[in-house]
Structure formats: C-alpha cells, structure tokens
Short mmCIF file of the C-alpha atoms (twelve columns), coordinates in Angstrom:
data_MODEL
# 
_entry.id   MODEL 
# 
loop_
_atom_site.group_PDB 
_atom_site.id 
_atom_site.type_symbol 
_atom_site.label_atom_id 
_atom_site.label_alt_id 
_atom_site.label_comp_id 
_atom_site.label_asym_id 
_atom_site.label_seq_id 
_atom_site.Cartn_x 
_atom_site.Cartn_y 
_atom_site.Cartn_z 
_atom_site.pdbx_PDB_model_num 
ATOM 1   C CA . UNK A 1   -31.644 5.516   67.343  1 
ATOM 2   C CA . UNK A 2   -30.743 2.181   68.514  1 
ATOM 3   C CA . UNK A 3   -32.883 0.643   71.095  1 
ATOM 4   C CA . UNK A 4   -31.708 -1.730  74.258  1 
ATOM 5   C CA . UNK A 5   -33.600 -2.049  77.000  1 
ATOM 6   C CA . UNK A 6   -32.779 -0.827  80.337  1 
ATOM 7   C CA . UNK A 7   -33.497 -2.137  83.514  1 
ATOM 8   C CA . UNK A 8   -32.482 -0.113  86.712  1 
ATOM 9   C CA . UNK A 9   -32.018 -1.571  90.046  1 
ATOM 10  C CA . UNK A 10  -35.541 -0.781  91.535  1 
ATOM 11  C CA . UNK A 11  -37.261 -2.266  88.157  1 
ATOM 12  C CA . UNK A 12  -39.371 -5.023  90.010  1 
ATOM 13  C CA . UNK A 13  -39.938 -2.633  92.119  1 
ATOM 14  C CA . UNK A 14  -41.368 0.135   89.886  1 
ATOM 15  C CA . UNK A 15  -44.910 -0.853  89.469  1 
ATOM 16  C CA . UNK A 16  -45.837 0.818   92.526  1 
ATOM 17  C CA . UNK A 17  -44.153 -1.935  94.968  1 
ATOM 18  C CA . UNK A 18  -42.110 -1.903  98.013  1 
ATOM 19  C CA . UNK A 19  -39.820 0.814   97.145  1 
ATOM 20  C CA . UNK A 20  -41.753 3.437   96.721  1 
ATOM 21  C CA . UNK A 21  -43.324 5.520   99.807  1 
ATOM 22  C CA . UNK A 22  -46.687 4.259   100.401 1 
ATOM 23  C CA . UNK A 23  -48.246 6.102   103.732 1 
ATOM 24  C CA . UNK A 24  -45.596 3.879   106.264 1 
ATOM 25  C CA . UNK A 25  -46.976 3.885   109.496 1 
ATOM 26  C CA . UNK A 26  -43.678 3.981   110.334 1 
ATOM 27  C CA . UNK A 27  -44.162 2.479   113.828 1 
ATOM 28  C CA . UNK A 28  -41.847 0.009   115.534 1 
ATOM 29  C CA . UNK A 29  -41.335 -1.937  118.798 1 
ATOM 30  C CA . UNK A 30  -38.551 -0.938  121.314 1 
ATOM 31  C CA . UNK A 31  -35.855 -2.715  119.981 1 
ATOM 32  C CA . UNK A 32  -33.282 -4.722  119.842 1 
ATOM 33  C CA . UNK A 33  -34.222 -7.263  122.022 1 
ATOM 34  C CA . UNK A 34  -36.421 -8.241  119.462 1 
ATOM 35  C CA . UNK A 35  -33.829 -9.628  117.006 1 
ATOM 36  C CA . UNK A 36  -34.362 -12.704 115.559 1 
ATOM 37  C CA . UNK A 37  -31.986 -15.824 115.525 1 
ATOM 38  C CA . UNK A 38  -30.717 -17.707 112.959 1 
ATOM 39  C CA . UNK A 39  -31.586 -20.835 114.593 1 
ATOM 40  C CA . UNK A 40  -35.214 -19.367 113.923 1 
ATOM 41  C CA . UNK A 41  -34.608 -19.447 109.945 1 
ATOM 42  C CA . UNK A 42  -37.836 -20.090 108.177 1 
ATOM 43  C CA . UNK A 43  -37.406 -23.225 106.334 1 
ATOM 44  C CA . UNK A 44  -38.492 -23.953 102.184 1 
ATOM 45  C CA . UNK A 45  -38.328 -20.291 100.662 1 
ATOM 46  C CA . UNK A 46  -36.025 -21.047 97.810  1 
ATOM 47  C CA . UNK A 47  -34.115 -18.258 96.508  1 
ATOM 48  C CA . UNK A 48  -36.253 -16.466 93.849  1 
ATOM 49  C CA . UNK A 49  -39.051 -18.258 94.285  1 
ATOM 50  C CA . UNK A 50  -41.181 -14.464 93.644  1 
ATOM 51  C CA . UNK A 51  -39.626 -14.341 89.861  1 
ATOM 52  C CA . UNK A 52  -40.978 -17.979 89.068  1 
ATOM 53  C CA . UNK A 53  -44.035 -17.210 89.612  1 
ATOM 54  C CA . UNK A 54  -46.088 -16.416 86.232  1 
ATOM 55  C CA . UNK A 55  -48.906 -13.761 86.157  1 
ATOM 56  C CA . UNK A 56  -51.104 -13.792 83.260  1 
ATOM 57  C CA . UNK A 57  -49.885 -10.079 81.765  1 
ATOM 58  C CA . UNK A 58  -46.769 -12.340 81.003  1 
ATOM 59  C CA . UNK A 59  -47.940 -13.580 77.788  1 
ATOM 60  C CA . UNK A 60  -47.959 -10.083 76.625  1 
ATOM 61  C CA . UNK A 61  -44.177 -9.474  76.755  1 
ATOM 62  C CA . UNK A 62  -40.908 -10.860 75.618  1 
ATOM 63  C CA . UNK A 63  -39.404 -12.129 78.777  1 
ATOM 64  C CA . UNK A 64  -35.722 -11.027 79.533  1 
ATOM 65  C CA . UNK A 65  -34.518 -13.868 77.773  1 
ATOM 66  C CA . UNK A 66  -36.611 -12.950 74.567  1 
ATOM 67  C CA . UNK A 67  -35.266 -9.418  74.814  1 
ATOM 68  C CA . UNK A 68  -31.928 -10.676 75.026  1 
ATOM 69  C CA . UNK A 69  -32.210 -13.186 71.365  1 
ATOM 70  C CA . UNK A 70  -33.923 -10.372 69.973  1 
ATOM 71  C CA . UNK A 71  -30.838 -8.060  70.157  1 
ATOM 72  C CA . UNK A 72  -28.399 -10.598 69.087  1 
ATOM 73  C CA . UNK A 73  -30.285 -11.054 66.495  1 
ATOM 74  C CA . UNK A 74  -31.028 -7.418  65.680  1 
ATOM 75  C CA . UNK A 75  -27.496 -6.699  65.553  1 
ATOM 76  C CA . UNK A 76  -26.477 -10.079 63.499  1 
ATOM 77  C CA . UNK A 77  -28.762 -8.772  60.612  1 
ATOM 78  C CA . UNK A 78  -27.268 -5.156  61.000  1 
ATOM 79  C CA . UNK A 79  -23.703 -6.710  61.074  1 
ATOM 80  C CA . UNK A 80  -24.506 -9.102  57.186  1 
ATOM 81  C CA . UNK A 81  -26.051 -5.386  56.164  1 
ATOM 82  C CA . UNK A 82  -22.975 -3.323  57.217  1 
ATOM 83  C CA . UNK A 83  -21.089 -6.087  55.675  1 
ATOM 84  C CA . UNK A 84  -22.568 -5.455  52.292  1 
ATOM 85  C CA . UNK A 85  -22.387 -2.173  52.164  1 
ATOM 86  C CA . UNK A 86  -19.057 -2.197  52.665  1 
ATOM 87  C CA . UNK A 87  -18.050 -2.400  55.815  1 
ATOM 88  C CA . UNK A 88  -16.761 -5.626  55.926  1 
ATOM 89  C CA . UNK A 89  -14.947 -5.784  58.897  1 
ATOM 90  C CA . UNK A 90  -17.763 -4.318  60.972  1 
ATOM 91  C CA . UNK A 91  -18.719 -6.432  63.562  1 
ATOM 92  C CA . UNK A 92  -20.651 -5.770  66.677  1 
ATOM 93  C CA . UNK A 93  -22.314 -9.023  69.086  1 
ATOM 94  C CA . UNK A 94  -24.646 -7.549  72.192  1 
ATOM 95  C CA . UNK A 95  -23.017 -9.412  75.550  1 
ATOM 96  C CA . UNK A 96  -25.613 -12.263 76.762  1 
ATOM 97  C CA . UNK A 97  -25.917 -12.969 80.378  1 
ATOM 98  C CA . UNK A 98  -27.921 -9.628  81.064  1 
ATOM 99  C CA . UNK A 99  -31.332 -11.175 81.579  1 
ATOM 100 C CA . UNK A 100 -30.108 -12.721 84.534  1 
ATOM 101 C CA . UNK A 101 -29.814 -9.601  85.968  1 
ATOM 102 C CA . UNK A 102 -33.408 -8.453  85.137  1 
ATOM 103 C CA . UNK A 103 -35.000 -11.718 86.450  1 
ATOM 104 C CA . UNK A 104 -33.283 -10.697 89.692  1 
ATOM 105 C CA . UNK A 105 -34.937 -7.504  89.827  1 
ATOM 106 C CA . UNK A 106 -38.658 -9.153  89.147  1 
ATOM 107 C CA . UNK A 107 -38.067 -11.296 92.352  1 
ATOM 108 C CA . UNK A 108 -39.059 -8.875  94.965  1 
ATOM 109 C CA . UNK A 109 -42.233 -7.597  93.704  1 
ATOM 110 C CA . UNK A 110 -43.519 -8.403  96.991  1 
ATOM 111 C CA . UNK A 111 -40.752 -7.015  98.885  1 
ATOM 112 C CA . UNK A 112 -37.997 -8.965  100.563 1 
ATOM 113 C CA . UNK A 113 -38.888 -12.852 101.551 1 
ATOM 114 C CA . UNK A 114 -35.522 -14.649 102.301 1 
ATOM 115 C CA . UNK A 115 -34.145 -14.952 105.693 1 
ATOM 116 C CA . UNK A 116 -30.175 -15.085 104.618 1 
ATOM 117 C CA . UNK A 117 -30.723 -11.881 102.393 1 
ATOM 118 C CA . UNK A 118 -32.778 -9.801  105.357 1 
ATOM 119 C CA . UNK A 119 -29.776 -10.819 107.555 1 
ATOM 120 C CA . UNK A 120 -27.058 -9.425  105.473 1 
ATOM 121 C CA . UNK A 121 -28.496 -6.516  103.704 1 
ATOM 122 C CA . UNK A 122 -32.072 -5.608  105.468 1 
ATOM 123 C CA . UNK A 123 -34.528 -3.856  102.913 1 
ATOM 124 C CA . UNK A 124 -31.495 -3.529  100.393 1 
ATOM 125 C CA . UNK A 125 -30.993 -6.344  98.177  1 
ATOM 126 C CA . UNK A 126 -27.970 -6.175  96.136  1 
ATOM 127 C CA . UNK A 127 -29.364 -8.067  93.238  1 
ATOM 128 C CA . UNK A 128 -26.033 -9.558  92.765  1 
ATOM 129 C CA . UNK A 129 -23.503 -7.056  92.895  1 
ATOM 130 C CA . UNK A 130 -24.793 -6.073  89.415  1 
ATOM 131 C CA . UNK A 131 -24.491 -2.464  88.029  1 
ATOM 132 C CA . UNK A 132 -27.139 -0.300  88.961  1 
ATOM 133 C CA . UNK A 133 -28.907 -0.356  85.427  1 
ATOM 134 C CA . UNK A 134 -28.580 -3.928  83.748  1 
ATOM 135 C CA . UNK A 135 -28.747 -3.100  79.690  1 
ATOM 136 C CA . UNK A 136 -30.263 -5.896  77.806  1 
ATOM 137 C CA . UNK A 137 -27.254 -6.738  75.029  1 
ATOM 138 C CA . UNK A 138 -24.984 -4.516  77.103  1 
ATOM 139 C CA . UNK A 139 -23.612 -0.814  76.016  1 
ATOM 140 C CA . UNK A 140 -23.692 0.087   72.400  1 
ATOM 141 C CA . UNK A 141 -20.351 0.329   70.999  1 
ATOM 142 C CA . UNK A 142 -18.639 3.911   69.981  1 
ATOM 143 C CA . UNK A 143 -19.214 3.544   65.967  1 
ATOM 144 C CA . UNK A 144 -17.457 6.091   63.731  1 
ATOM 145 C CA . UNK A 145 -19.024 9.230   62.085  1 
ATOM 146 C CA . UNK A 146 -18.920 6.751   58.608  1 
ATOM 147 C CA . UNK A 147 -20.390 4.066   60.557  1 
ATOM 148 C CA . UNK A 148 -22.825 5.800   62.087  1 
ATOM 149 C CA . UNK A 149 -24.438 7.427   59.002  1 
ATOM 150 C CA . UNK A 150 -24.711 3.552   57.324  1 
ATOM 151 C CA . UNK A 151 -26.466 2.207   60.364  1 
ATOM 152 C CA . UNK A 152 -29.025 5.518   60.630  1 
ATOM 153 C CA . UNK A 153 -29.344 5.830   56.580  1 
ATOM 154 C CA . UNK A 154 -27.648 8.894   55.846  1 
ATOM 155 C CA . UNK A 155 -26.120 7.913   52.494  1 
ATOM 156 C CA . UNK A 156 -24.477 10.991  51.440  1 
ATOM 157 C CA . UNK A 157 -22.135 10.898  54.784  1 
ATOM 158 C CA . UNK A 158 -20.781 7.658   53.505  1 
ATOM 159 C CA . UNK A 159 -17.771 7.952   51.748  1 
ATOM 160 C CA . UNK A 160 -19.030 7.097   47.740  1 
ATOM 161 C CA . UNK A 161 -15.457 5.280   47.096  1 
ATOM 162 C CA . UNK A 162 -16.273 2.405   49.329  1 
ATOM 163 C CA . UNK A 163 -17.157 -0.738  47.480  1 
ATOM 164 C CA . UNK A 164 -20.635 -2.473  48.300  1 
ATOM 165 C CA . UNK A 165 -24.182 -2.347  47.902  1 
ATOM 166 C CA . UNK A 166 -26.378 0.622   48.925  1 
ATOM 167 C CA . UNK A 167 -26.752 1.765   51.912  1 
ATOM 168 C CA . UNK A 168 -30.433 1.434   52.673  1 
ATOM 169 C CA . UNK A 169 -33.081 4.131   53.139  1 
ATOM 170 C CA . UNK A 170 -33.604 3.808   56.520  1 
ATOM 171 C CA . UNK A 171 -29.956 2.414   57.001  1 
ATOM 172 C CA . UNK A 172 -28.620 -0.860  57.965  1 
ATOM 173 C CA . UNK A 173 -30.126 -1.054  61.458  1 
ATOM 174 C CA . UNK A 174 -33.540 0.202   60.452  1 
ATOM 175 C CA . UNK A 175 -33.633 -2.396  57.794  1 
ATOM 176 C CA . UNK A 176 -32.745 -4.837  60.628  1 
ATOM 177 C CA . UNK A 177 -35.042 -3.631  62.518  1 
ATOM 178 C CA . UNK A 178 -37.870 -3.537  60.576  1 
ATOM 179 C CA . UNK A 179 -36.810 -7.261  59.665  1 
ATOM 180 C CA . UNK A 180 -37.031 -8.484  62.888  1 
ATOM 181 C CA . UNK A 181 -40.196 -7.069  63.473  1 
ATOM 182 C CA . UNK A 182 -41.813 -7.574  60.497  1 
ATOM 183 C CA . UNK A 183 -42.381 -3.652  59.514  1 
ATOM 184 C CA . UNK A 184 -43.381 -2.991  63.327  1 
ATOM 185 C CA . UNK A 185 -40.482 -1.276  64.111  1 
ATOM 186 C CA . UNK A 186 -41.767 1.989   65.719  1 
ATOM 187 C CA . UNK A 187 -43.428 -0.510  68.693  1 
ATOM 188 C CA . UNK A 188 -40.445 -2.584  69.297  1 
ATOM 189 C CA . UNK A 189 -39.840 -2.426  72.791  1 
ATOM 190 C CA . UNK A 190 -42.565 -0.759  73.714  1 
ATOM 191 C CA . UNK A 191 -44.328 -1.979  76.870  1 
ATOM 192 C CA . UNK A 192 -46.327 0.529   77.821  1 
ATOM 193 C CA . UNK A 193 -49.767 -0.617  78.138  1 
ATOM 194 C CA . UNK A 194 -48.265 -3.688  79.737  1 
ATOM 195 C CA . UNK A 195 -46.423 -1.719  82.260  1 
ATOM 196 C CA . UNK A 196 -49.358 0.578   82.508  1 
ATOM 197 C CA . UNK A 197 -51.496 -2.821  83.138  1 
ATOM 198 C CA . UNK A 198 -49.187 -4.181  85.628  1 
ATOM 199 C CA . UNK A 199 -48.827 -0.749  87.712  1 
ATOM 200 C CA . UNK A 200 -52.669 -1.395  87.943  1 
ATOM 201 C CA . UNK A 201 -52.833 -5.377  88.771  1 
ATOM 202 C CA . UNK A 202 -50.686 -4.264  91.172  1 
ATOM 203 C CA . UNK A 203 -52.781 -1.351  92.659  1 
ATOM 204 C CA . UNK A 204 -55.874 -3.488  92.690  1 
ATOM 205 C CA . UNK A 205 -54.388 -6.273  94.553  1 
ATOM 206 C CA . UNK A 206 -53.772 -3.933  97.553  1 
ATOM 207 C CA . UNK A 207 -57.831 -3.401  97.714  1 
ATOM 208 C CA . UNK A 208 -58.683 -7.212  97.470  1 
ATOM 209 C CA . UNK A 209 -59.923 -8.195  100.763 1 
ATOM 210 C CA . UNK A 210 -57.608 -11.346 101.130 1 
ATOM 211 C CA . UNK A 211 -54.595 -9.236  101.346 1 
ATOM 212 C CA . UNK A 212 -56.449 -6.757  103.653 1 
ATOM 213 C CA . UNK A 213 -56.691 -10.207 105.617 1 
ATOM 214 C CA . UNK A 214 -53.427 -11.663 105.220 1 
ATOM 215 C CA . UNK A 215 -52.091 -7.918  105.666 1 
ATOM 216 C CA . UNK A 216 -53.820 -8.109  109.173 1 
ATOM 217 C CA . UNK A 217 -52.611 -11.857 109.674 1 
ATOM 218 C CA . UNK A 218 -49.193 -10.326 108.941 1 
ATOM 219 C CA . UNK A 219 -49.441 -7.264  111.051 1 
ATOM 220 C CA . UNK A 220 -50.213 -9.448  114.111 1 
ATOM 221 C CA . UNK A 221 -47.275 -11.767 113.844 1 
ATOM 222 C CA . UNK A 222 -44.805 -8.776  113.907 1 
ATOM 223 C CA . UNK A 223 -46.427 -7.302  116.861 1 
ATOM 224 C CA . UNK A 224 -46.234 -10.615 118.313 1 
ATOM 225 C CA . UNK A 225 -42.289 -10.010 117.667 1 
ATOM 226 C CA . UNK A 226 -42.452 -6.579  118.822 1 
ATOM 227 C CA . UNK A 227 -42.805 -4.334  115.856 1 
ATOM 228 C CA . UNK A 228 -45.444 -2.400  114.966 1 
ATOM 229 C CA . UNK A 229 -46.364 -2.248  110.923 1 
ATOM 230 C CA . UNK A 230 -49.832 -2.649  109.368 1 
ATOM 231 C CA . UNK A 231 -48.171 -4.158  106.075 1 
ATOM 232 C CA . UNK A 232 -45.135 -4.969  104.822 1 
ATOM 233 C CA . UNK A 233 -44.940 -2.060  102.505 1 
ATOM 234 C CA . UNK A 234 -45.092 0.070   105.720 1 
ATOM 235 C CA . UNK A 235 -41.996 -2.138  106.769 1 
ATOM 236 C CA . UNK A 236 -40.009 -1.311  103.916 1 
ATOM 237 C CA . UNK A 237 -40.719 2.354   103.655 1 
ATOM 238 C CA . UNK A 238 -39.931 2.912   107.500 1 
ATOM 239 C CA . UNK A 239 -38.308 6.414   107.264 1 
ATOM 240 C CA . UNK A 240 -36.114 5.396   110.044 1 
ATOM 241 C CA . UNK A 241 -33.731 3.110   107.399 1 
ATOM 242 C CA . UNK A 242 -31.570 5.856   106.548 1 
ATOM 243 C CA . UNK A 243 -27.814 5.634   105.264 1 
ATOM 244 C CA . UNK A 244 -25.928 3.646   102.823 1 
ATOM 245 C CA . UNK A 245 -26.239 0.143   104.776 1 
ATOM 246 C CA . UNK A 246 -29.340 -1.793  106.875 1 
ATOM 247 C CA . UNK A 247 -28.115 -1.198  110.472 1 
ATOM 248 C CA . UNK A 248 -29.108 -3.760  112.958 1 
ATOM 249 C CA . UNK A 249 -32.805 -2.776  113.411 1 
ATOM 250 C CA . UNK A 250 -33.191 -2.908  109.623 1 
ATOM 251 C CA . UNK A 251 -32.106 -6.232  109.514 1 
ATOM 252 C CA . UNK A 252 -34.262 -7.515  112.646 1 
ATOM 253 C CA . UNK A 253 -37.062 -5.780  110.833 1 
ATOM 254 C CA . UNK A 254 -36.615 -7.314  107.542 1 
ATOM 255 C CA . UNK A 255 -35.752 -10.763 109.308 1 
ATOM 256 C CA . UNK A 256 -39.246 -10.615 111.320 1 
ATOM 257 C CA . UNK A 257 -40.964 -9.697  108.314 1 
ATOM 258 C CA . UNK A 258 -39.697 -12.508 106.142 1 
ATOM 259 C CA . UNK A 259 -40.642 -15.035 108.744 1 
ATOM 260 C CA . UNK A 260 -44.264 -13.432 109.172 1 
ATOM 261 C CA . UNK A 261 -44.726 -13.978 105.440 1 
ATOM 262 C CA . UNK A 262 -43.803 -17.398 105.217 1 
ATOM 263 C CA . UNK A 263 -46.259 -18.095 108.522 1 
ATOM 264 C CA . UNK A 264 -49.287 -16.532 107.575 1 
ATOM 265 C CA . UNK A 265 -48.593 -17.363 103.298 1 
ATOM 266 C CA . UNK A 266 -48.683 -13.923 102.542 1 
ATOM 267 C CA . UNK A 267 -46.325 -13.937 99.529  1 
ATOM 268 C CA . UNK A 268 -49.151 -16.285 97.793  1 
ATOM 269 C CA . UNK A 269 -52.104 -14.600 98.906  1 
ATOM 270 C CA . UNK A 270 -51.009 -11.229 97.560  1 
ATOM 271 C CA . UNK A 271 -49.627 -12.971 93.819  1 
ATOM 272 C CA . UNK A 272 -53.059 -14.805 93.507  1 
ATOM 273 C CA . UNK A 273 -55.295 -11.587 94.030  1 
ATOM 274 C CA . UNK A 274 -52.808 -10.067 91.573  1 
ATOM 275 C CA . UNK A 275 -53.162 -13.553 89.065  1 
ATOM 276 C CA . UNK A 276 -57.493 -12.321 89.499  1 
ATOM 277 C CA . UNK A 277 -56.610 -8.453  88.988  1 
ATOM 278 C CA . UNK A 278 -54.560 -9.419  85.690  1 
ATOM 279 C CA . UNK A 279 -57.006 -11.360 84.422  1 
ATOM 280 C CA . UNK A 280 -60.142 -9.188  84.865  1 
ATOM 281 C CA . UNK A 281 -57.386 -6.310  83.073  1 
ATOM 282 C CA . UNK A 282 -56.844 -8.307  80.287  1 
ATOM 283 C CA . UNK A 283 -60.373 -9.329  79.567  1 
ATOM 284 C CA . UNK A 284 -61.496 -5.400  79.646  1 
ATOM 285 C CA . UNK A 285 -58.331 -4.302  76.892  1 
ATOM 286 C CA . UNK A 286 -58.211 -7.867  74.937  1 
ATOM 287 C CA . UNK A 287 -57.829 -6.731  71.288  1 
ATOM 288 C CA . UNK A 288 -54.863 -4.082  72.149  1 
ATOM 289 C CA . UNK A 289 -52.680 -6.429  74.073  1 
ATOM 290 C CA . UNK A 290 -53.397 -9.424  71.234  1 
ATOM 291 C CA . UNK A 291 -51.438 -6.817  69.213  1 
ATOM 292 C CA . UNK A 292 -48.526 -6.903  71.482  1 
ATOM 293 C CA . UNK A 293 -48.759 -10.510 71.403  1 
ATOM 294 C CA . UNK A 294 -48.275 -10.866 67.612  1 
ATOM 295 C CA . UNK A 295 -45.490 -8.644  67.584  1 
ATOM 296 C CA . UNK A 296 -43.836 -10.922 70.244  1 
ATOM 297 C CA . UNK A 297 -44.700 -13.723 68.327  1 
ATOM 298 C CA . UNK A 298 -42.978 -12.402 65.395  1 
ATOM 299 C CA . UNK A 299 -39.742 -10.819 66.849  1 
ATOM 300 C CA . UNK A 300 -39.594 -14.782 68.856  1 
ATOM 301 C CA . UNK A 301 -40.088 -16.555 65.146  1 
ATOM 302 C CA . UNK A 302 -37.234 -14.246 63.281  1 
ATOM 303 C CA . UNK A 303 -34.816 -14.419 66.322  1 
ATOM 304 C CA . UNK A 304 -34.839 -18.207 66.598  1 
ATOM 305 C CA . UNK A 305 -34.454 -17.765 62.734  1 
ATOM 306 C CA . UNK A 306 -31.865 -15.795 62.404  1 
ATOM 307 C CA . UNK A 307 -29.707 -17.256 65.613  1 
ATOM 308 C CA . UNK A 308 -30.760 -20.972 64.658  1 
# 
C-alpha cells in the first residue's frame, strides 16, 4: 500500500479546536448595528502569524515540508528500482507545492485572527482556494496490473520475459521504503501519539487559568461590542452560522472577535499555556516520542541524500 499523507480542510482544526462543537453559548447581541468598520482594522497581525509559531511537540514530527522530501524521495528510489527490474521507462515524481497547503491549515488553531479574512469569509477560511484534502506528493498515479505487482512484490504477476533484475521480496516500493526509513517502515507516517499528544496540549490549555482569564478579558470586549460569547470557541460554533457562506452577522462576529484578540493578547496567552501543557506531556512519555524522533531523523538524513 503506498502511503501519502492527507490533510483535509479542517486539519488545524482537528485537535479538538474551533471547529468542532464545544458547548457554544450561542448568545449574541441585537445586531447589526454592531458591525465593525474597516477604518477600525486592528493593526500588526501578519497573515499566518498562528502557523509560525513553534510548540515543543514539533520536534517530534516531520514538518509538511519534511513530508513532502520524503515522498520525492520515496518515489525516486522506487523509480531507479522499477528501472532495474525492468521497467525502464517507469517514471513517477510526487507534485511539490502541497505543504503549502498544510501550513495553511495549522494557522488557525486558535480560530480565526485576521481582520481582512473575518470580513470576506466570517468563520470560513478558504485556506486558499485549495482542494478540500491537500495530499502530500499529490494523487498516486493509475499504475498497470504489471506495474503494480513490481511495486507490491508479487513476482509471479510479472511477466518472466522482461529483462532486469529481480523484483524484490517486498517489491520495489517496499524496498524504498524500508530504505528511506532505515527498516522502520511499518511506522512511517505514523503520528499517532503525537496527534494523540497534541489533542491533549490542546485540551489542557483550555483548563489553565490564564486563558480562563484572557477568555474573560475576551468575553468582555465583545460585550462591550454587543455580542454575547464566553470564548471564542463559543463564537465559532454559534449554531446560528448556517448555509454555504458567512452572512453579514457572521462576518461582524468574526470581525469583533479578531479585534478582541488582538486587544486583550489572547492568541499568545492561549499558545503559551499550550507551549507549558506540551512540555509537561513530553516530559511524562519521553522515551516513546525520542523514538519518533530518530525515525525523523533518519527519513530527514536519506531524503537530503537521495534528493542532494
């Protein structure tokens, strides 16, 4: 089976974030008096500033970029293997560009913070205009039933007359495979105590008491424009944002909100308790995710290798 990761729209989203329903309060203020002006544009919130930011559980992953060199070089070694096996004009390159799309995603892990995109789109960031799953190396190729059984290691499916070396046992992308990752195939691309850890940073971070206080800092500046939200999460969840595009109370919403987190510093509150909630994580499951790091280490070392 042939492995590329997949990112879908709501991915920075997914550790337990803005998107999903989290108890909204679900109250508002009257209206649309409220809107805000764009002569009232918060100032000095660069665009993306949220995916910059590191948080300690990074060091345990490949970052989108990493993903990306590791497929073309996966597939570079599958393509010399195919090659000697006999298919010589076999030839497949992953697309690059992709973990562009990914970084996007990671930027609103603390829900929407940029004036322009709140006035446009509301609570629905477009990320882009990208596909709704970005595929790191793009969509595998249709291969032929010949080509197929090389690159899984099924031998007896490939036709005996063709000139070249053997097809190996666990075929030409397995080999690959286990090249890249030096014989640690089976946990290539597996993030799942990572994820697992970040889904919990994440979590923890909502009970530190400097977001309950920036929360409440937060709360107050909407009510002071007229809407009604304990947090921003309530904000984004507010069950009354319903069909395909933010209507104009979405957008005043989303507006007043990214002004009330640039005024009371939310955005860095909340990543610094997370920074603390990572850290304690990490010193409690230490010898598992120094695992993960090696293997990253390794897939890094062959893919700059192999690509040069």
């Amino acid at each position: 089976m042939r492995l590329f990761r997949t990112a879908p729209i709501a991915a920075a989203l997914a550790v337990g974030a803005l998107a999903l329903s989290a108890c909204s309060s679900q109250g508002t203020g009257p209206s649309a008096e409220s809107a805000t002006t764009a002569g009232d544009r918060v100032q000095g919130a660069p665009t993306r500033v949220v995916a910059a930011m590191s948080l300690p559980l990074d060091a345990y992953q490949l970052s989108p970029e990493d993903y990306e060199r590791s497929q073309q070089a996966l597939w570079q070694l599958t393509t010399a293997c195919m090659q000697d096996v006999g298919f010589t004009s076999f030839a497949f390159t992953p697309s690059t560009g992709t973990s562009e799309e990914i970084e996007e995603h990671e930027d609103l892990r603390y829900g929407t913070y940029d004036q322009q995109d709140a006035e446009r789109l509301g609570y629905r960031p477009d990320f882009g205009g990208h596909a709704r799953v970005a595929a790191i190396g793009g969509e595998e190729p249709h291969f032929t039933p010949e080509e197929e059984a090389a690159l899984d290691g099924e031998p007896k499916k490939v036709r005996t007359a063709r000139a070249g070396e053997p097809v190996p046992e666990d075929g030409c992308y397995g080999q690959a495979l286990d090249q890249l990752t030096g014989g640690q195939s089976e946990t290539y691309l597996d993030d799942t105590l990572v994820e697992e850890l970040d889904g919990l940073s994440y979590e923890k971070s909502l009970q530190d008491p400097k977001v309950a206080a920036v929360f409440a800092r937060w709360s107050a500046c909407m009510a002071s424009k007229n809407f009604a939200y304990k947090s921003p999460i309530d904000a984004n969840n507010d069950a009354s944002f319903t069909g395909d595009t933010a209507g104009p109370k979405e957008k005043q919403v989303a507006v007043a909100d990214t002004q009330c987190k640039s005024s009371t510093d939310l955005v860095s509150v909340w990543h610094d308790a997370e920074v603390a909630a990572q850290r304690t994580l990490i010193s409690e499951r230490g010898p598992e995710l120094a695992k993960a790091q090696a293997l990253n280490a390794t897939i890094r070392a062959k893919s700059d290798a192999v690509l040069g």
